[in-house]
């Protein structure tokens, strides 16, 4: 062995072998341990996965979208759990000779696998710790022309245009619109919102209706949901305020419309940043009174007056219709229109009321309007709307109108209104809820048709505030006319309906419903807390028919059972765990709503079956109910689902059943169901699309089933919306479900069913000739990996005849979508999407038995949208029969996606992604076949595509508006011929393709003769955008946007100057293009350029090259930002140092903005003279080395100031400077050390990191004149770093409010002195003390502290020496404060005397836990104390516990009432005795 060991290399091999064997033995010996670790870790991962999945389901239920990283993690976790289980299962199969002789090698390998997978699982678990899992897209502004109600009248259109123009002005941020009620303010701003959102002027638009009783939280919710689609997370007033501010600031440009303001609204309290705080936030405010706008400090106000006579008549004529042109009616109609006084609201109401009336009705209307007419226009509101009211056909309509007006709300849910009306007996003549609801919605629509209600969504009822006021006025002046309606109309004047909303306020009053409320028939309580039980006085409401407890926190609700007349009970979204069995006493109950009662677990046995009058039951989202399994021997007292079968009057059911095992064999739903929304099985399968309506308004008959629960479908043959997932035992859908063709089905969605082969297999049908799915409108097939065909065999006549939408994803067994025989039936198909079907070779296939000569072309006459995604084997939309798909040689033939066999005459949108196609359209395709209506074409990642359009197609693309191309490697150009897109007014082209330029030189001319918006992104290889040959073709309005590209020049370099006198390249935006050295080269003339915006181009040396200024005669706006290497705007590197080289004029330039340019020294470093005759705005921000504007002379006759900004995080200070001329101003400001030296007041608001705003280094001469600082709505551990606090020598006033700070100055071992004279701290709940031991306030004269609920004390022990000059101390509303002077670190013995030498006045108010000035045994001295004021300090029984020295008499007074009225002087010899006497008297009271 020794000899072997000395052989070169052998010892190393031996060591390696020994180490290797030891390692393998280690794996074998650790086998059981590694297996146990794997099992434990796999279970941990499964638990973590379930937890994340539950969060996902909850987020999706709220309409959120799940982050991609979370979805990918869930997929990875699922794979890891499966892999672990597979290895664990293998473990039990690798044994021989029973359990004693394992395969050692296999055991070793498995142990390795255990260890490896365990480590991978641990990594996955670690990555699954998500703080947030979802997000919500900001909703689009879905205002349709119909709901906008806007008519393009001259006066309105001109005002709208003017408002939009003013909103473009960077200095204007708040605009007001005022006018009388009904003049059209709301309609105008709704139209404004719609226009600016659609034209891209604002990225986000929010409309908030304020009303005469503004609710700040409601306003905040309206704004935040509109701009980002997600509610505020904070619940406190301060938290909501700050969060809304941050969310608004996250939007670059946002328009907020505050409609119908009646009094001044504190925008800071709402949380709206505007003006200097956020330049991108603009506000438009409407009000009836101009005085309100003045108080709101609007910068520009518009008075929206009544319509001119011509506009009034045009609007009236349009609404009333042709009847106004009849000879006998027209003169009367013209007079009626004049009586409407130009108010659109009245014109609409009166015109709609008369449009179907005879001439005598017109005469009566005119007579009434004239009789009521007054001089003031406002007085026409009542008579005109009263006239519309009088024209209502029935007393039902009139009473319903008056009732809606009595709510005092702009909007109310239609179903809530219905339940109120039912409770009040409004529909007393109708016996069934469904019939009453039909009547209700009919009446609502009639009121809308009369313009007495606003048009809008069906589930909301809206009433204009003016109409509401008139309704209240009518109700107060005239009692109901028709005596035949005493059951409802008579009661509207009494208190029969009560509605409370109180944000989960704890309600403890036992007699809440006693006394005057005995007549109440409908009661709605929102967001209130009734624990441990409902108020006993509830049983006094013996006439109550409808009780709504929505979003309430509930304990014991047995009291409800005593309301024997109750017919409607709604507990929607309330917190309740168990329904009491006493509910069975509600024998008249017709509607029970338990929607989204997530915590509900127990429903007692026989409760539901005993509610025999029940017509509507809503239990959607109650996924925690522990249903009893019928036939089991469980001792549970829960109800079983079979009880539903006893509800013979039930017509409406919403329910989710998570555990399918609770369904007994042969379970049948109630036979009389007319409306239902039923989910059975795994809730998460439908989480993203699941909505529970809690009303009969939703989809009428919806059924969602997973697994084997499909057997329940046999009892619901009327289903209209069917969704199936993870079907078991189903191969042929129509045959196996044993349903006769689903005659009423409108929507079918199937996903994740591995056994399904066909939707229809006609060869297995009992009656193959009967039609299947005759009314189906949408068909969605997702993740059906084994499905072979949608239809197998001959297709029954009229099958799928009404199909409008078909979407197929991840169906890898399909080699085609439809057969020719079925495609012929799809005359109504308008949307088709096919995604990731790996084997699909064609969309429509010809049957083999069909003769090609007899085949007609395939026409899809209504197809408007087609999306084909990741169909890597697709050869054509429809392959001719002559093409042998099995022939390998076919792969080399470049087939077109569309050929002559397919006709789609109305196709508007075509999207192609990840397709292996060479061309889209066949060369022989006729012009009319498939693209003459094409408006949107998007092509992405189609790497074999060589041409976009066939050579002859240009003249046919008459409507193309949007063209997007990205990542198509073989595609080298867009334009292939002259006269492309001939009739398109504007074409927006987005390119993300790595081309050398947008159009090669060899392409035909006239490619750019129409309006173009060209967006170029992520094109790293593109050297230039336009070749020289294209320069003269830019003849219409063009917009160019370049982002994140390798572009070096906009135009190809050339020695020849291009004459672009007639070119309309209006706007250029360049961002993140590191290869560009200049923007405007010397060889190109931009005669019509209006706006140039450049940002984040870090290699730019200059923006404009010499000699090119004449090419910019119309440049109006120039904005440059974040270009690190930029040293000058106008290049001078080619000019000499001689005398000035003539004058350079920017004649139209109005705005120049320079931001974050660290190396910019001046506009131009050369000796040119500049003239800016129109320049009005110069804004400079963070240009630290810009010491002058230019080296030559400069003329700026219209400029009167330069705006300088100094920004730090969320804080920005803006100052206007002017020192005679632009050069002098820039030089003067530069010498002022970043503007710190002349600061006197600093106001910091809405900053989430205060310490980041201060300079990193300061010297004693920093802030030499700063005397006042206001800190508001900021977040940080402290206000001042210690090094900043030490240099604020002139600071006298410090005000801090609504901040999450712990200390005023950073904690430090060293001390610092602050010269503050006045200190005020409000609403800072994280502070535990005000005056710490490390800070000296030797100059402090007044200290005011209020609403700081975290404070333990005001002054820390040992710090009184730091307050030698404190004169006034006022403390109020600090809920946790127990003492003013802290004593927590001292012993019980007196520790010397503590003196407040200058303190004259001490005020202590609203301090519920204050026990004394100091709880320790200190001795105190107050030689100057003159006044002590006390209010609501109920625990303060003495002043201090040590000796006390004061003046001989102190004025001690108690304060009472909201006006703080002073009591008489309470002095009783000494301060301690006085406080004790007051304490005793107050407690005696």
Short mmCIF file of C-alpha atoms in Angstrom, two decimals, residues 92 103 139 157 175 182 494 639 760 779 806 830 836 846-847 892 972 1021 1116 1143 1159 1234 1323 1407 1419 1426 1438 1457:
data_model
loop_
_atom_site.label_atom_id
_atom_site.label_comp_id
_atom_site.label_asym_id
_atom_site.label_seq_id
_atom_site.Cartn_x
_atom_site.Cartn_y
_atom_site.Cartn_z
CA UNK A 92 -41.46 3.02 -1.00
CA UNK A 103 -30.77 -1.35 -3.10
CA UNK A 139 -60.13 52.24 -14.48
CA UNK A 157 -67.85 74.12 -27.25
CA UNK A 175 -60.06 76.67 -12.78
CA UNK A 182 -79.48 73.20 -14.29
CA UNK A 494 -93.80 60.70 8.00
CA UNK A 639 -78.44 22.61 8.08
CA UNK A 760 -70.18 18.02 -29.78
CA UNK A 779 -67.48 30.16 -26.22
CA UNK A 806 -64.84 32.53 -29.43
CA UNK A 830 -67.41 39.41 -34.22
CA UNK A 836 -50.93 28.96 -27.69
CA UNK A 846 -62.05 21.79 -45.20
CA UNK A 847 -63.61 18.37 -44.69
CA UNK A 892 -40.75 25.48 -47.52
CA UNK A 972 -37.18 45.47 -42.58
CA UNK A 1021 -29.66 49.15 -33.90
CA UNK A 1116 -42.72 77.41 -28.96
CA UNK A 1143 -27.94 87.80 -33.70
CA UNK A 1159 -22.89 70.10 -16.43
CA UNK A 1234 -28.32 77.68 -4.09
CA UNK A 1323 -51.41 65.59 15.79
CA UNK A 1407 -56.63 65.32 28.98
CA UNK A 1419 -40.69 70.17 44.62
CA UNK A 1426 -50.63 84.02 37.00
CA UNK A 1438 -53.87 67.23 42.63
CA UNK A 1457 -68.74 74.65 26.40
#
